[in-house]
PDB file of C-alpha atoms in Angstrom:
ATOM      1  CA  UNK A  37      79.314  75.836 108.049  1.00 33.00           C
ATOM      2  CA  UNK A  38      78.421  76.263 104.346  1.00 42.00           C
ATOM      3  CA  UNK A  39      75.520  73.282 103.414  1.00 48.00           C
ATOM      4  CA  UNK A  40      76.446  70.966 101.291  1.00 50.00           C
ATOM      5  CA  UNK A  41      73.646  69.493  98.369  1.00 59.00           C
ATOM      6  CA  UNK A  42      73.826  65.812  98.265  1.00 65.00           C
ATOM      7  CA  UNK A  43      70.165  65.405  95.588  1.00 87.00           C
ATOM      8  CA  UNK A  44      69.963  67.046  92.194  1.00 92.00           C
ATOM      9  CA  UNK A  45      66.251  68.047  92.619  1.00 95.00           C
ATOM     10  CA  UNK A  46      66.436  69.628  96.521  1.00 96.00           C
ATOM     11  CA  UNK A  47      67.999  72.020  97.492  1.00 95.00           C
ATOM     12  CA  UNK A  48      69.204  74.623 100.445  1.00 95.00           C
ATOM     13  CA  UNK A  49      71.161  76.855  97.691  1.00 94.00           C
ATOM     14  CA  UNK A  50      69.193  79.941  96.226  1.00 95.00           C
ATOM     15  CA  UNK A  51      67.792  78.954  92.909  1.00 94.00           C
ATOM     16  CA  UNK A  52      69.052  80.868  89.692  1.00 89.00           C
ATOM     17  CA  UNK A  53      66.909  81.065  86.591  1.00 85.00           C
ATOM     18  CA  UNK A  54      69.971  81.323  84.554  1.00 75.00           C
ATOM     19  CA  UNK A  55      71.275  78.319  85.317  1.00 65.00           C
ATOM     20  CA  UNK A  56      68.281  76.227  84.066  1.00 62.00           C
ATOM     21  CA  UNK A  57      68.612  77.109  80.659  1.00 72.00           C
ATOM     22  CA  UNK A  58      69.594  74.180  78.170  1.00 80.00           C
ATOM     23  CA  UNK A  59      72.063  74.596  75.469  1.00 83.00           C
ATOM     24  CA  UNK A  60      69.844  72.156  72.887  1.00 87.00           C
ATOM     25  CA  UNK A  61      69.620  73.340  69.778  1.00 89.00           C
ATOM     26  CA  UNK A  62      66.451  71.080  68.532  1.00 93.00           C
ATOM     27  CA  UNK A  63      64.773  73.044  71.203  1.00 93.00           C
ATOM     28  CA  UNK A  64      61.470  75.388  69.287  1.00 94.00           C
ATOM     29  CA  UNK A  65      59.456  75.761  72.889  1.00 94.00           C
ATOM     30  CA  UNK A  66      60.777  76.046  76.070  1.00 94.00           C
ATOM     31  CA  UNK A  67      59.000  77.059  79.308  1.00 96.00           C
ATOM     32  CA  UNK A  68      60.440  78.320  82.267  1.00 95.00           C
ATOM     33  CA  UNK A  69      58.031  78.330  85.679  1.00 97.00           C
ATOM     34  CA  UNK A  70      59.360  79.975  88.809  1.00 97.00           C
ATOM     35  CA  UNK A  71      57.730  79.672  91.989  1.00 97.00           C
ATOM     36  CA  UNK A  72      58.423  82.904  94.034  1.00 97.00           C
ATOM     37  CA  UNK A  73      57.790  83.756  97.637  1.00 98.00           C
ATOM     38  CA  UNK A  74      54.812  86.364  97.907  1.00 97.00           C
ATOM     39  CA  UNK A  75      53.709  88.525 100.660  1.00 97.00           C
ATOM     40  CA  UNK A  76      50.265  87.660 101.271  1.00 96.00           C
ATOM     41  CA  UNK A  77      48.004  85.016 100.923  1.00 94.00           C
ATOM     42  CA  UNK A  78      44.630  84.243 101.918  1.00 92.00           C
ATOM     43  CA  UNK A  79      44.596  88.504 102.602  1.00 94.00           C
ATOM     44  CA  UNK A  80      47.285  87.755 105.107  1.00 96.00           C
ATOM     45  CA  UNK A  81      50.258  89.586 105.170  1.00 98.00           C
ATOM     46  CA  UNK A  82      53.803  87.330 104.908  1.00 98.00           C
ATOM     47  CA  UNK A  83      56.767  87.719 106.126  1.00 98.00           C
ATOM     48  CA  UNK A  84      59.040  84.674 105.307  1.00 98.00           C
ATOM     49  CA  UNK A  85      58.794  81.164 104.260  1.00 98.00           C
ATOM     50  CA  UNK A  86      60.370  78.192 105.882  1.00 98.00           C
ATOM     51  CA  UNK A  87      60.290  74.520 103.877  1.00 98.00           C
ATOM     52  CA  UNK A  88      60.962  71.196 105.150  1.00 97.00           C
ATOM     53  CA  UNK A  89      61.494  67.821 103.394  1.00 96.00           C
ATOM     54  CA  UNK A  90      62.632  64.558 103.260  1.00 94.00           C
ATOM     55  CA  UNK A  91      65.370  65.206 101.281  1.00 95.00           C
ATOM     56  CA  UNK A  92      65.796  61.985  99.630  1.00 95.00           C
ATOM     57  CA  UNK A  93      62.347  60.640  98.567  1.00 96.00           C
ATOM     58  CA  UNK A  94      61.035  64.330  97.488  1.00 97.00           C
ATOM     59  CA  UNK A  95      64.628  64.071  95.101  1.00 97.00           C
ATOM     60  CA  UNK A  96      63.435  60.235  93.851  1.00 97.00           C
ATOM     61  CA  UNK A  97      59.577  61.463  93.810  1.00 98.00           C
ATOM     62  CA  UNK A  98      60.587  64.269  91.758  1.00 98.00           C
ATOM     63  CA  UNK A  99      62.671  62.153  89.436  1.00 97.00           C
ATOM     64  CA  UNK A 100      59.620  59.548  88.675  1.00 98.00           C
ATOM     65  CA  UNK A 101      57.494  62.762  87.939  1.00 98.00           C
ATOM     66  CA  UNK A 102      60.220  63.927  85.364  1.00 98.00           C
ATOM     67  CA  UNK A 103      60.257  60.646  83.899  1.00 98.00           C
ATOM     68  CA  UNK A 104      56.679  60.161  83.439  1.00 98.00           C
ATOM     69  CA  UNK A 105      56.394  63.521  81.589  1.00 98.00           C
ATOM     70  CA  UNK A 106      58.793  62.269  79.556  1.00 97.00           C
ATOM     71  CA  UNK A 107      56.983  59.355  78.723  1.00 97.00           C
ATOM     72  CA  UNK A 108      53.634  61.613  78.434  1.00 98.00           C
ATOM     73  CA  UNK A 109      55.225  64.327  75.717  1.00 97.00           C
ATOM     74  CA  UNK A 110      58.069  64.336  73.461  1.00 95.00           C
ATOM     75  CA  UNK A 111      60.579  66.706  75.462  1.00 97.00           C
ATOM     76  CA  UNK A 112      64.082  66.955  75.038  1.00 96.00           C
ATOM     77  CA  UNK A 113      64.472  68.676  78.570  1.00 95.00           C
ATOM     78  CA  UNK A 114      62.703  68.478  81.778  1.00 96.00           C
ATOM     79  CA  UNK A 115      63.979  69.937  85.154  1.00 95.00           C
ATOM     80  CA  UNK A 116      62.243  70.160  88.653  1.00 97.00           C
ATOM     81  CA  UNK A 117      64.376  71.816  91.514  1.00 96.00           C
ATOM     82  CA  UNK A 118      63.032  72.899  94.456  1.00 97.00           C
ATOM     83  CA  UNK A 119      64.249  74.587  97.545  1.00 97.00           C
ATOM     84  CA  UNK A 120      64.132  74.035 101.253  1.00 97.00           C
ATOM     85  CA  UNK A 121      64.864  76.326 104.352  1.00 97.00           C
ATOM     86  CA  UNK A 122      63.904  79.756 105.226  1.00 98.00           C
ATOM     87  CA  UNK A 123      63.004  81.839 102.131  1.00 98.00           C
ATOM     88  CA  UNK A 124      62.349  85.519 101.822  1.00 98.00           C
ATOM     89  CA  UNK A 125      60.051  87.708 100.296  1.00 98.00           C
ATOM     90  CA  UNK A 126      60.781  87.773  96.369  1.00 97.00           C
ATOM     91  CA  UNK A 127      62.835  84.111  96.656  1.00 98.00           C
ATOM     92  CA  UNK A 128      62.163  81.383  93.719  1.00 97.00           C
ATOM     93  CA  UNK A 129      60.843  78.550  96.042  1.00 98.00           C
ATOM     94  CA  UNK A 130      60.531  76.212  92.695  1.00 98.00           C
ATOM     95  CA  UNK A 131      62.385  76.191  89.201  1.00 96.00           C
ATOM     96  CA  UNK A 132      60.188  73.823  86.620  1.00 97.00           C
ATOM     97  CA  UNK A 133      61.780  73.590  82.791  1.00 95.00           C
ATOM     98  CA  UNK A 134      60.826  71.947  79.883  1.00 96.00           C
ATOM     99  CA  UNK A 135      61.464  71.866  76.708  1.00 96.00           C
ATOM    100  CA  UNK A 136      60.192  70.364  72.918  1.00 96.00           C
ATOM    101  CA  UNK A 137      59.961  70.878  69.484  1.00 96.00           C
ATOM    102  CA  UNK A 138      57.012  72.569  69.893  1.00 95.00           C
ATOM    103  CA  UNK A 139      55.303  74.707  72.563  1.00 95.00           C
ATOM    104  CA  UNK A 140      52.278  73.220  73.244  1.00 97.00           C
ATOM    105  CA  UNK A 141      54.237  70.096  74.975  1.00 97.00           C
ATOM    106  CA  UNK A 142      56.528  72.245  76.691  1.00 97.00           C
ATOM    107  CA  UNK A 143      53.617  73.550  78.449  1.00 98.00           C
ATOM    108  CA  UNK A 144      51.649  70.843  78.897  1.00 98.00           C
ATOM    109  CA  UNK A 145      54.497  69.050  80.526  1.00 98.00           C
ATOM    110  CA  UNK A 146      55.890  71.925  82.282  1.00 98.00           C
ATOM    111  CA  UNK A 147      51.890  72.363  83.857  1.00 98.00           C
ATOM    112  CA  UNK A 148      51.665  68.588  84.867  1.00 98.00           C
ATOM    113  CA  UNK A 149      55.259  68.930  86.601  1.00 98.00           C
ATOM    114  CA  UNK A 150      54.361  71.872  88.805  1.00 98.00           C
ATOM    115  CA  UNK A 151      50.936  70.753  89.606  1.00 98.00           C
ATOM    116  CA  UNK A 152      52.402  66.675  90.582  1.00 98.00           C
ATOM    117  CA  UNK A 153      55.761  68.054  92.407  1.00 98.00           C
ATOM    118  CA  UNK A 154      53.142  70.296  94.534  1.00 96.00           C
ATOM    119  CA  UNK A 155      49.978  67.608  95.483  1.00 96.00           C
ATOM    120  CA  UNK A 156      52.498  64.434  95.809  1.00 97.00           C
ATOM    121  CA  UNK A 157      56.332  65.567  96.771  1.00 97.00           C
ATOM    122  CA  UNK A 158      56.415  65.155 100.563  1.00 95.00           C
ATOM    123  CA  UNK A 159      57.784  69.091 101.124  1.00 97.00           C
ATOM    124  CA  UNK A 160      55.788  71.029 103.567  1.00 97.00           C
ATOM    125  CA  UNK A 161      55.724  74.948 103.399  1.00 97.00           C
ATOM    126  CA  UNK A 162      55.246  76.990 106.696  1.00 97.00           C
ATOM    127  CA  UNK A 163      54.466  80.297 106.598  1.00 97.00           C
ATOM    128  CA  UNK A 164      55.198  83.192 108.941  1.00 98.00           C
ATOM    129  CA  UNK A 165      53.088  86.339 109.021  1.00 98.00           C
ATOM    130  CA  UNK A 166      53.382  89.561 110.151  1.00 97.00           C
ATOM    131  CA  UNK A 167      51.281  89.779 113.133  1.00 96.00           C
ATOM    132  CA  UNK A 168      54.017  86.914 115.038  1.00 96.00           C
ATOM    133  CA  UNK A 169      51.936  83.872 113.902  1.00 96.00           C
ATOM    134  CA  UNK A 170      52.379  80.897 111.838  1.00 97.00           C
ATOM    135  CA  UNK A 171      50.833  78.132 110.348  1.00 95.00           C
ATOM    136  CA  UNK A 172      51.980  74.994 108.152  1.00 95.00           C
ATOM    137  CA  UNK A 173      50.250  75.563 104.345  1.00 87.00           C
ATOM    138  CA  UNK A 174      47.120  73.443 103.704  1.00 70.00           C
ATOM    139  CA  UNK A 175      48.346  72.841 100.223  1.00 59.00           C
ATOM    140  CA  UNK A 176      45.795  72.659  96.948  1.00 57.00           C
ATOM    141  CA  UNK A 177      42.683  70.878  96.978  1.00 43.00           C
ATOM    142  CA  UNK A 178      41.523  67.766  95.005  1.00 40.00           C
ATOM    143  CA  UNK A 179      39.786  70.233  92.672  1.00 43.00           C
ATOM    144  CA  UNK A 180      42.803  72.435  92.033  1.00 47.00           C
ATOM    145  CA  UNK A 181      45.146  69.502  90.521  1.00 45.00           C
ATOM    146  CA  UNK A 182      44.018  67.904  87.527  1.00 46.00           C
ATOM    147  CA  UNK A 183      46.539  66.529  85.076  1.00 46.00           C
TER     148      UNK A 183
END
């Protein structure tokens, strides 16, 4: 049975840069962050990903976090969509877009995005390694988010 998406900002569906690009043509900066499965971390080696969710308040949490970027900067695009289930090596786990006039707020915003939807949206990463073992991601510290 194929899985059906009921939010805009979750999903089980592979992500695909190319549809995240805006036709806008006021548009001078625009920033494109993928987040992409890797095969080690912490000097471990991994094998797959797995992500869990609750669908529906990570899809309104994300939503606020677009909106208060939008408040933040002047953008004329913002996008967060992220995706759950078993990912693979070389997958895009995350898809963040913005876009401005100017650069320097499509950054900015596309940075305070990333760094909210990862330290406040209730999705949970678990990672499998090689050796057979696994272990539920401790996420970033206090330290590491700053907005």
């Amino acid at each position: 049975m194929e899985s059906v998406d009921l939010f805009e900002h979750i999903t089980f569906s592979p992500l695909v840069p190319t549809e995240r690009f805006p036709n806008l043509p006021e548009i001078g900066g625009f920033v494109f962050f993928a987040g992409i499965v890797r095969n080690i971390n912490e000097g471990r080696r991994v094998n797959h990903l797995e992500y869990e969710a609750f669908p529906e308040m990570a899809d309104r949490m994300i939503r606020s976090i677009l909106s208060d970027a939008g408040k933040k900067w002047d953008l004329l695009h913002a996008d967060c969509r992220h995706r759950l289930g078993k990912l693979e090596i070389s997958e895009i786990a995350v898809i963040v877009t913005t876009g401005s006039l100017h650069r320097e707020e499509a950054y900015s915003a596309n940075r305070y995005i990333i760094d909210r939807v990862k330290h406040e949206v209730p999705i949970w990463k678990r990672e499998f390694f090689e050796d057979g073992t696994s272990e539920w991601s401790q996420g970033c510290t206090h330290e590491q988010h700053r907005h």
